[in-house]
Tab-separated table of C-alpha atoms in Angstrom:
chain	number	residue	atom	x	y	z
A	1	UNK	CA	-19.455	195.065	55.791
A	2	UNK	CA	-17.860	191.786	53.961
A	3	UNK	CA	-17.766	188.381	55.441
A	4	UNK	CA	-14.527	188.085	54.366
A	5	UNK	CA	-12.179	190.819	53.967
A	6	UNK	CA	-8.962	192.003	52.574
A	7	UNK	CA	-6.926	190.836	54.964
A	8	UNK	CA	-7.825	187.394	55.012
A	9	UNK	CA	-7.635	187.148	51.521
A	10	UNK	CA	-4.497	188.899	51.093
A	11	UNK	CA	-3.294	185.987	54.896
A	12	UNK	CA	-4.648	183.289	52.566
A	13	UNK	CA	-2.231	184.235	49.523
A	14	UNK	CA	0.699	184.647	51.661
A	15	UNK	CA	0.217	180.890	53.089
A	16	UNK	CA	0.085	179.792	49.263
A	17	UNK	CA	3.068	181.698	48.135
A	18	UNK	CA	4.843	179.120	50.405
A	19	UNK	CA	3.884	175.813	48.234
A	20	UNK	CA	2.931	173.974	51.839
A	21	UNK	CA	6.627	173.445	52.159
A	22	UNK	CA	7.330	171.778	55.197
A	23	UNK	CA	10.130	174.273	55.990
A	24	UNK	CA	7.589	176.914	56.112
A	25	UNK	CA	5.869	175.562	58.934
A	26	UNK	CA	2.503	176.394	60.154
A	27	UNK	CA	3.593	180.564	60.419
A	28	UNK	CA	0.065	181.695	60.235
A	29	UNK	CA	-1.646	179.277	62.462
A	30	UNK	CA	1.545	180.402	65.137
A	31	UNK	CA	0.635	184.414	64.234
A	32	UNK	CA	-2.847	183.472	64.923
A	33	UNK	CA	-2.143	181.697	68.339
A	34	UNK	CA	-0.194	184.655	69.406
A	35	UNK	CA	-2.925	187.128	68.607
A	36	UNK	CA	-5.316	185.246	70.793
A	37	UNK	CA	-2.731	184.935	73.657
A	38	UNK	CA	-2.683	189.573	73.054
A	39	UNK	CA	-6.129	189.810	72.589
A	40	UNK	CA	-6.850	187.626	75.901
A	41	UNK	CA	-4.445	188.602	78.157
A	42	UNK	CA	-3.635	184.736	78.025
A	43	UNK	CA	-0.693	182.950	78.259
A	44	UNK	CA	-1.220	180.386	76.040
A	45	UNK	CA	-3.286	179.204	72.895
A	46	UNK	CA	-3.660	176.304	70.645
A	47	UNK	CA	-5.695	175.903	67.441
A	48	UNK	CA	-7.271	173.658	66.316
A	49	UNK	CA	-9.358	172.063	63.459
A	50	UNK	CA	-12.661	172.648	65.325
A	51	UNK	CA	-14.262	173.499	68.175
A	52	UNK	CA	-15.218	169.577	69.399
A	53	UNK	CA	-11.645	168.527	69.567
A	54	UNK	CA	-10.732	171.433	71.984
A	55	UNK	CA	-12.874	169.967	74.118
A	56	UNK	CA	-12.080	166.784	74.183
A	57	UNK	CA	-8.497	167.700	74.287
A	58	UNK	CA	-9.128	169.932	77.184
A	59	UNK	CA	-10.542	167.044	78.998
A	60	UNK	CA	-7.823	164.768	78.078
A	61	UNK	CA	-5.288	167.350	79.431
A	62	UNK	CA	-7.466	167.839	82.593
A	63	UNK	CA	-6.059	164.072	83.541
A	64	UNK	CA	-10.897	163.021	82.750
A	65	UNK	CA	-11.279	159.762	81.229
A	66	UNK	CA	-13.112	156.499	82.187
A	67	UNK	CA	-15.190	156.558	85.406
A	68	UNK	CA	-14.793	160.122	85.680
A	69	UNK	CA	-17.994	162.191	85.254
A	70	UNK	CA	-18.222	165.781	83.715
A	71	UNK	CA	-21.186	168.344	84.248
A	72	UNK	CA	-22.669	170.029	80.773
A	73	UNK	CA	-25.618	171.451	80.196
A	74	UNK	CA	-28.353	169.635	77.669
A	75	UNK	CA	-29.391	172.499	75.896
A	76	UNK	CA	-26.585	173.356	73.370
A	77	UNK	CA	-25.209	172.105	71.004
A	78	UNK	CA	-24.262	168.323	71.309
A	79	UNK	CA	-20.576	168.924	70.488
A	80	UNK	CA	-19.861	169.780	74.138
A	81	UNK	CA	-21.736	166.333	75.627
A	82	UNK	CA	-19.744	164.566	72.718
A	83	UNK	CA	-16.111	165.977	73.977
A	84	UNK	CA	-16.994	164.506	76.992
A	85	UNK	CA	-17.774	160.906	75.354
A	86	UNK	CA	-14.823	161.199	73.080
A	87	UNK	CA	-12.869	161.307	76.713
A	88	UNK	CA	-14.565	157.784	77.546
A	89	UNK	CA	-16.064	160.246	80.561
A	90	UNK	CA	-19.715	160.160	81.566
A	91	UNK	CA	-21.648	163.511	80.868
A	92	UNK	CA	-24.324	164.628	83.700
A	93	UNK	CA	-26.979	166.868	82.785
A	94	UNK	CA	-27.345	170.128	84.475
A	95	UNK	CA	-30.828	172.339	84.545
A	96	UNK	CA	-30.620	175.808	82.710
A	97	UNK	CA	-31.630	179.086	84.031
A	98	UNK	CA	-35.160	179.939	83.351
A	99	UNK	CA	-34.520	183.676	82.638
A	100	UNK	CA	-31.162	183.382	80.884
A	101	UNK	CA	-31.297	179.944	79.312
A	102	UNK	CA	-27.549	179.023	80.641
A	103	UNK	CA	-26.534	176.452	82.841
A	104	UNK	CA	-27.484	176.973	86.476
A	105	UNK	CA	-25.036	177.437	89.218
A	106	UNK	CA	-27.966	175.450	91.674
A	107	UNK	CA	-28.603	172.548	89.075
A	108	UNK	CA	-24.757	172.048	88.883
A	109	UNK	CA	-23.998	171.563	92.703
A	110	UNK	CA	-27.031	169.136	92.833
A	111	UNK	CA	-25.406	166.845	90.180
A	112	UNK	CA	-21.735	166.592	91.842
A	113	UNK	CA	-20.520	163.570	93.426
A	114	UNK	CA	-17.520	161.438	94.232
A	115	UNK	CA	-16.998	160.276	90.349
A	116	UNK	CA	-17.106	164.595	89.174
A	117	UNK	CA	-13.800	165.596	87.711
A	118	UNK	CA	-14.872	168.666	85.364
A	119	UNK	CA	-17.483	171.644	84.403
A	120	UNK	CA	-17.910	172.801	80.793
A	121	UNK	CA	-19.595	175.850	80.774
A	122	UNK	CA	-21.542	177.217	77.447
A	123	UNK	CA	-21.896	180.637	77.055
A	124	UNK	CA	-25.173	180.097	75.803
A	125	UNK	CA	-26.098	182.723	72.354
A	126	UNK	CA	-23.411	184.842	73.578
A	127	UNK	CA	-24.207	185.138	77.193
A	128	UNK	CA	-21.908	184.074	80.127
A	129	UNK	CA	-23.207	181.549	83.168
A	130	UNK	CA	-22.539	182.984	86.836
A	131	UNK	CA	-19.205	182.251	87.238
A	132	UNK	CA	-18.426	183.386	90.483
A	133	UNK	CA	-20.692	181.124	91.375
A	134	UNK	CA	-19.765	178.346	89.568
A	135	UNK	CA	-15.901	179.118	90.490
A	136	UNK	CA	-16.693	178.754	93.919
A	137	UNK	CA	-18.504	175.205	93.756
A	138	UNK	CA	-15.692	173.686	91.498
A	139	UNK	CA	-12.979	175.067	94.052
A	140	UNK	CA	-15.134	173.890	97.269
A	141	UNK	CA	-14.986	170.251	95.034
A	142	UNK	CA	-11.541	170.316	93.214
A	143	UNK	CA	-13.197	170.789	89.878
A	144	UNK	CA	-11.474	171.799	86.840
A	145	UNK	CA	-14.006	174.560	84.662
A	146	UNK	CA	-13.838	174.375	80.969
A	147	UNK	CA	-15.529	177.478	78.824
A	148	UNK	CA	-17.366	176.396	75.799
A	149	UNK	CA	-17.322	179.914	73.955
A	150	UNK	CA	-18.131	178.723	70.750
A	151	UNK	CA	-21.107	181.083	70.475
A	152	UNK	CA	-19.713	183.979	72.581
A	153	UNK	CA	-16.802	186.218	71.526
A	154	UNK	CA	-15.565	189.269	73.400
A	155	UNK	CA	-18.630	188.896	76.178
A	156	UNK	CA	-18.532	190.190	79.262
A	157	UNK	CA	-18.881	188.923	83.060
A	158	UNK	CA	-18.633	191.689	85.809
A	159	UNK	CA	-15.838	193.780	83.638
A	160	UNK	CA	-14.094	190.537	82.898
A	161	UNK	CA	-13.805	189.169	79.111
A	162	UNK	CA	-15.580	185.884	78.682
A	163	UNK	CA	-12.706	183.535	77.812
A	164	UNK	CA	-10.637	184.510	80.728
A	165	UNK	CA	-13.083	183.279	83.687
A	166	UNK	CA	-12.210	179.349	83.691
A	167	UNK	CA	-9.078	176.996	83.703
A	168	UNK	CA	-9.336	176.472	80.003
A	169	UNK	CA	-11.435	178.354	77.317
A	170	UNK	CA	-12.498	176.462	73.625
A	171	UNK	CA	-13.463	178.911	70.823
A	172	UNK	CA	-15.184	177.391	68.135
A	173	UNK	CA	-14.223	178.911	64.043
A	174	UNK	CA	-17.553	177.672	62.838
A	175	UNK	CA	-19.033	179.122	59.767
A	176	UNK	CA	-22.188	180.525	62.050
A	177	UNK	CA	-19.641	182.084	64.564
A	178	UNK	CA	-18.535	185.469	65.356
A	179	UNK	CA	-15.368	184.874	63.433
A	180	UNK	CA	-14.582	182.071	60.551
A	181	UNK	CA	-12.264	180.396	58.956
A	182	UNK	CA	-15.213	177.775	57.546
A	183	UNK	CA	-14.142	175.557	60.361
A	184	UNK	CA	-11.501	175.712	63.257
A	185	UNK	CA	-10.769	176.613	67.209
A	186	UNK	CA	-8.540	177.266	69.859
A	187	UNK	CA	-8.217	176.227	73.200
A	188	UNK	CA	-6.250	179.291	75.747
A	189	UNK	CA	-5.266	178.677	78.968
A	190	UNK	CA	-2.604	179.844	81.830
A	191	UNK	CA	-1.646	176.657	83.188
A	192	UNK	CA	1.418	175.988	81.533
A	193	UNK	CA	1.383	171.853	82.565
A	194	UNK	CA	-2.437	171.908	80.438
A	195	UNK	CA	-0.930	173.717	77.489
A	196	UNK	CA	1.959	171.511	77.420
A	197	UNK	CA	-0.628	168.208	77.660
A	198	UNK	CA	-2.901	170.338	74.778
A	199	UNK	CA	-0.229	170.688	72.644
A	200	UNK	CA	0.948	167.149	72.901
A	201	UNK	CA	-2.479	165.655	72.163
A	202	UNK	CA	-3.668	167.701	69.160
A	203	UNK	CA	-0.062	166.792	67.660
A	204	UNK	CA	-0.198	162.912	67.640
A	205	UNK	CA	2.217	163.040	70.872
A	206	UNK	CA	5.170	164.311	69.114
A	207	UNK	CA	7.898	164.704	71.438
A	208	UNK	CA	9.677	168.002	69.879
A	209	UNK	CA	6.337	169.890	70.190
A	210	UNK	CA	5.556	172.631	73.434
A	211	UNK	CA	3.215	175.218	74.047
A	212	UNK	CA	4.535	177.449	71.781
A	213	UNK	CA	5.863	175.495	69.021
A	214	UNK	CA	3.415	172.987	66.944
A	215	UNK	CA	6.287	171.657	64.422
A	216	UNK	CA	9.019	169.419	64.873
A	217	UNK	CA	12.600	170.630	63.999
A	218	UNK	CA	13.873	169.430	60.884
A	219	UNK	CA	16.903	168.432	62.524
A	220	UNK	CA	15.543	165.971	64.720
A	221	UNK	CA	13.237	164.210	62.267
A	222	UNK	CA	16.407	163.309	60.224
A	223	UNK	CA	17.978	161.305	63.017
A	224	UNK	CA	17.088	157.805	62.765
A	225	UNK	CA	17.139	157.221	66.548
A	226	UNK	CA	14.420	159.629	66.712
A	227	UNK	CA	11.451	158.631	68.865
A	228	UNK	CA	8.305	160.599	68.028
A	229	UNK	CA	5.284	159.772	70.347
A	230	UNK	CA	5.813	160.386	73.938
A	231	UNK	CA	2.011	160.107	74.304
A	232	UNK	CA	-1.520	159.091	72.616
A	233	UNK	CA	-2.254	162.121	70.584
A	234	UNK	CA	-4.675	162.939	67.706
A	235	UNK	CA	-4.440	164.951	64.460
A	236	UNK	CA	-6.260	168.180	65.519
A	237	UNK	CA	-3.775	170.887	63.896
A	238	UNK	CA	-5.702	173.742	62.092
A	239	UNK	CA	-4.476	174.472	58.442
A	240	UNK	CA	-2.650	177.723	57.425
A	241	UNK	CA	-5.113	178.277	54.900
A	242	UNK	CA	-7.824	178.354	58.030
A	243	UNK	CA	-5.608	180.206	60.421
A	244	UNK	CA	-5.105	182.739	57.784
A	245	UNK	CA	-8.984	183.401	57.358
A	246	UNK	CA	-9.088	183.599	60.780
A	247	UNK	CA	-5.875	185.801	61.525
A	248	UNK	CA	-7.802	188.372	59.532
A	249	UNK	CA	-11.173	187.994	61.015
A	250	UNK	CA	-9.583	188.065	64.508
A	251	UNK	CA	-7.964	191.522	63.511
A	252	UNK	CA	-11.200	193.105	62.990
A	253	UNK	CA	-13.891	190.923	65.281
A	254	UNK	CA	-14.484	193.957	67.771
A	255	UNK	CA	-16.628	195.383	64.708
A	256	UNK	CA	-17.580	191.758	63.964
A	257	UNK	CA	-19.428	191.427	67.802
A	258	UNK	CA	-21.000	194.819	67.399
A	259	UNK	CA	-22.668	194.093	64.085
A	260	UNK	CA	-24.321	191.345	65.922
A	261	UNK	CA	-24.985	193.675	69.280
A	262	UNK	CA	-26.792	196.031	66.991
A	263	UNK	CA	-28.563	193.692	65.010
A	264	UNK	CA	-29.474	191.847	68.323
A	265	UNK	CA	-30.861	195.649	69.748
A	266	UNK	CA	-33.003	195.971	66.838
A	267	UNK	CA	-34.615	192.568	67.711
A	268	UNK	CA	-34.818	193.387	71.775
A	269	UNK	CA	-36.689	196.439	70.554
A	270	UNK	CA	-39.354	194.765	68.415
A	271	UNK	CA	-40.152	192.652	71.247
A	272	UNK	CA	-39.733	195.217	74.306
A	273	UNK	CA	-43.835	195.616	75.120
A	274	UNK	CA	-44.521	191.724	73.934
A	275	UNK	CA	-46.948	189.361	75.806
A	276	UNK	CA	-45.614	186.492	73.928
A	277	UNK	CA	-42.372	186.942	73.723
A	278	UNK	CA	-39.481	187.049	76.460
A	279	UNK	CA	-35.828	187.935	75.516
A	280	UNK	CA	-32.939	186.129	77.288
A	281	UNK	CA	-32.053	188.403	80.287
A	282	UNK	CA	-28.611	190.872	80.113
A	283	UNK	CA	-28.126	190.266	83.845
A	284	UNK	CA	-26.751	194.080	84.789
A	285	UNK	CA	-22.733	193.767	85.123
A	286	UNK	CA	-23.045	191.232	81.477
A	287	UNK	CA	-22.543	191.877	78.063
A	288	UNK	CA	-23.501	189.391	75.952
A	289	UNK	CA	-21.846	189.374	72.621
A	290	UNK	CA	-25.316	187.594	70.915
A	291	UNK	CA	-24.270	184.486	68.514
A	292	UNK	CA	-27.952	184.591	68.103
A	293	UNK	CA	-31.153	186.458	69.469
A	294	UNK	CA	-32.995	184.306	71.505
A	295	UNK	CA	-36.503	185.082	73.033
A	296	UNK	CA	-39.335	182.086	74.497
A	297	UNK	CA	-42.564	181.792	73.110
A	298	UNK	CA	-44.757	181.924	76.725
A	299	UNK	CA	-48.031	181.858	74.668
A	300	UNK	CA	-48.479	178.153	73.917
A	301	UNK	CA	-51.965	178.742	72.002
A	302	UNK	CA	-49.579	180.048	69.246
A	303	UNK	CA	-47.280	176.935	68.650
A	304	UNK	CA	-43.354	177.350	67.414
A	305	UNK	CA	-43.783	176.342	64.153
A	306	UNK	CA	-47.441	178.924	63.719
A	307	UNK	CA	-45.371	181.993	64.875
A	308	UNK	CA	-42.228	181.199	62.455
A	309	UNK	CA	-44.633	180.473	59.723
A	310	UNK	CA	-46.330	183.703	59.889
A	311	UNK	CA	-42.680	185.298	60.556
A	312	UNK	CA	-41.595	183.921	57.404
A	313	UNK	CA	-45.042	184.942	55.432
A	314	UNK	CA	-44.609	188.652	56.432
A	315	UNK	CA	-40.651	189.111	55.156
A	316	UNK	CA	-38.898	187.479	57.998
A	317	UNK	CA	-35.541	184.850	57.822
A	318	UNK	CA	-32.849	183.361	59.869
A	319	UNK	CA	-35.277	181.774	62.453
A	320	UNK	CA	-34.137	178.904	64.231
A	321	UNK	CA	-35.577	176.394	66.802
A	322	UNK	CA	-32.968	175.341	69.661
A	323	UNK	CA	-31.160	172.232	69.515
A	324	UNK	CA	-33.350	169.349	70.912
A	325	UNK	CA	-31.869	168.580	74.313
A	326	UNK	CA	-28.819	166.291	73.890
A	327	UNK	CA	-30.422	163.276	76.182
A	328	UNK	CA	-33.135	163.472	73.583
A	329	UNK	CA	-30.994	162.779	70.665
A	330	UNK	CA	-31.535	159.761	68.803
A	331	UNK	CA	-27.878	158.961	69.290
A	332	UNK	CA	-28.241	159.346	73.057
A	333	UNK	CA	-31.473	157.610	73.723
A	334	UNK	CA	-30.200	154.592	71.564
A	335	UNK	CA	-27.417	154.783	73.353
A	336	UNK	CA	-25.636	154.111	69.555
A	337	UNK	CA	-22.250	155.670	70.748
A	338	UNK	CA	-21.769	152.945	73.467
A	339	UNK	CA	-19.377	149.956	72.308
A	340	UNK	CA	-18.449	149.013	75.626
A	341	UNK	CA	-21.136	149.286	79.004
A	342	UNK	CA	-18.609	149.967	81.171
A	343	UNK	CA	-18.013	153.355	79.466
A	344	UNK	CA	-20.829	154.705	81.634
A	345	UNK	CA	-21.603	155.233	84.527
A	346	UNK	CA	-24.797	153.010	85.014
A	347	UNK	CA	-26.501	155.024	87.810
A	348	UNK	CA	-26.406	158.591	86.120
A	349	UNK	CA	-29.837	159.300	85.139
A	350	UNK	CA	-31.067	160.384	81.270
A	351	UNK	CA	-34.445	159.792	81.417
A	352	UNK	CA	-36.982	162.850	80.731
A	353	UNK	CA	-37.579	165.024	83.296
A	354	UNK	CA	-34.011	165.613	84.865
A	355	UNK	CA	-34.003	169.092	83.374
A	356	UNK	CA	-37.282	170.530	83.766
A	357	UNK	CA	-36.617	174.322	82.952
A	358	UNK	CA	-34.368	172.551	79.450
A	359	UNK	CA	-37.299	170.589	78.668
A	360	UNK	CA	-40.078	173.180	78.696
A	361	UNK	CA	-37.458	176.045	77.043
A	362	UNK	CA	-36.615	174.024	74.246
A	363	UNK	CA	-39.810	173.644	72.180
A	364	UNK	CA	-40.712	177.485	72.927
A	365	UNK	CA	-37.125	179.247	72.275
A	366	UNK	CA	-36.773	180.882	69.000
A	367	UNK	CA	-33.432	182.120	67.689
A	368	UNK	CA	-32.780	184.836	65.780
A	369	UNK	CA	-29.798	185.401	63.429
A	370	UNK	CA	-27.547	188.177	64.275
A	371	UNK	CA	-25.161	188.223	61.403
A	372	UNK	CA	-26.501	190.915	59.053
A	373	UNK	CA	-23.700	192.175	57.241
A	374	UNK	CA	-26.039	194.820	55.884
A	375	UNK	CA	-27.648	196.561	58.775
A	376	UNK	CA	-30.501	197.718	56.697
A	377	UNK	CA	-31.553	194.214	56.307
A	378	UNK	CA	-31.607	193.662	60.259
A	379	UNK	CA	-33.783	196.913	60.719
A	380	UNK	CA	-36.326	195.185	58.268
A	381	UNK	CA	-36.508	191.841	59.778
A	382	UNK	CA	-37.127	193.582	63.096
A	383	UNK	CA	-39.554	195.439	61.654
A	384	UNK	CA	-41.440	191.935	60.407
A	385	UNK	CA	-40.880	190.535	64.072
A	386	UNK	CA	-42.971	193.374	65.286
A	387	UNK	CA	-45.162	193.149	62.889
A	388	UNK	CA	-45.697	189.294	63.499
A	389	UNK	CA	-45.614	189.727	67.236
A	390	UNK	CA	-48.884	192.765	66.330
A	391	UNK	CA	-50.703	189.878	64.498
A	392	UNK	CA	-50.773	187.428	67.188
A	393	UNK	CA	-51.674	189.832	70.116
């Protein structure tokens, strides 16, 4: 299987046929929005030039800014705690599941109070939360829930598709992700008065913009009495040259995901009889779509950094350590982000220790790459994790 295909190629030349005239519009990035809004059973999409600004933007739309405080998990990637700052908002840490490594239904109704206005969700490596769950606290509380699904395409919660379980969903065109366009995202939802808002806001606040229509007529740019910006906006609009790649990748992602399944399989296999290695749990009723295979290291006499040595020694690749936890960033502990105090809300707590079950995860967690375009290549690097796994026990 190619990375890239055909028909992205073939997307990419039709976009450049068409000079960038502004006449032409954004067509592709409006055939791609439409294909999400099929392939979700949405009502509403939005692309965008990566997978942070749908966040933020989805914030922005959900009425969060100063003051207001939003609930993320710390172990992810620190894109979703920065939407959250980019919204002038105060992020709140909540503790991770100990089995399946993604935020905690418990941990999040611990860390609402008066100030909490939103929930961003991360399906963590491919695997969705407990969202019944979570659905229930943010309706008991008037809480607006945000999927991150950068890392999870096509996943599945109780027979539902991942994507379709919150009030807004961001999907992140990353060149790691399940599809690509080398960078990009979109933002779905089914509340027409947020698409409206998402539209507005990724378009500079151009008044002749709507859910379904990211370009301003010709006709009323030419009048000099014109007035533009109804609102604050930013320059989020994906290219056509992206929204090509991805138009094509989107077309054929169901066999995208299931390269990744299989690949992931493979990996659950090596390690099925392991003393020193646990794989994230498949709760029954999930399907997770696996960005990434993900096991802990329980065995602490073998270190992180011993096992993916000897990994590496015996034939192995595409190992990765989780992102340190985002309160344990440089940028967070310095606090280097913060131009103005008031920005934060002074009696959230950051120090270590908030997230227990984050904290002890993090240094043990090992990640395995799932994207093995060549499947013979997977079977062999399971192969080596077995073989590594053999050595050490």
């Amino acid at each position: 299987m190619e990375r890239v295909g055909k028909k992205e190629r073939q997307y990419v030349e039709e976009v450049l046929s068409m000079n960038f005239r502004s006449s032409a519009g954004y067509k592709m990035t409006k055939r791609l929005e439409e294909a999400f809004v099929e392939k979700f059973d949405s009502k509403y999409a939005i692309a965008f030039c990566n997978g942070t600004a749908t966040l933020h933007v989805a914030l922005e739309a959900a009425g969060v800014g100063m003051g207001d405080e939003v609930i993320v998990p710390p172990l992810t990637m620190s894109s979703t705690t920065f939407g959250v700052l980019h919204a002038n908002a105060t992020p709140v840490f909540a503790d991770v599941d100990p089995d399946t490594f993604v935020i905690s239904a418990d941990s999040i109704e611990k860390c609402i109070t008066h100030r909490t206005k939103a929930i961003i969700v991360v399906s963590l490596y491919g695997l969705a939360p407990d969202f019944d769950r979570i659905n229930a606290i943010a309706k008991k509380h008037n809480l607006v829930v945000i999927e991150d699904d950068a890392q999870c395409f096509l996943g599945k919660y109780k027979g539902k598709t991942v994507g379709t379980l919150g009030d807004m969903a961001s999907f992140s065109f990353q060149s790691s992700k399940h599809i690509t366009s080398g960078e990009g995202g979109m933002l779905i939802t089914t509340n027409l008065e947020y698409a409206e808002k998402i539209r507005k806001y990724s378009c500079l606040g151009y008044a002749g913009v709507s859910t379904n229509k990211g370009k301003i007529s010709k006709t009323d740019i030419q009048e000099p009495d014109y007035s533009r910006h109804v609102s604050l906006g930013w320059n989020y609009r994906m290219s056509d040259v992206c929204s090509a790649v991805a138009l094509g990748q989107l077309e054929h992602i169901e066999e995208l995901v299931e390269m990744r399944i299989k690949s992931a399989k493979l990996f659950a296999e090596a390690i099925r009889n392991s003393k020193i290695l646990i794989g994230q749990k498949e709760p029954e009723g999930y399907l997770n779509s696996y960005w990434a295979y993900t096991a802990k290291l329980v065995d602490d006499s073998i270190g992180w950094k011993r096992f993916r040595d000897k990994y590496l020694e015996l034939g192995g690749d595409g190992i990765y350590a989780a992102w340190k936890l985002t309160y344990q960033e440089p940028f967070f502990k310095n606090m280097t982000f913060l131009r103005r105090e008031e920005l934060l809300n002074k009696d959230v707590n950051y120090s270590d220790g908030i997230c227990p079950v984050a904290e002890y995860l993090q240094p043990r967690l090992l990640q395995f790459k799932t994207n093995y375009f060549d499947f013979e290549i997977a079977k062999r690097k399971a192969d080596v994790l077995a073989e590594t796994i053999k050595y050490f026990e």
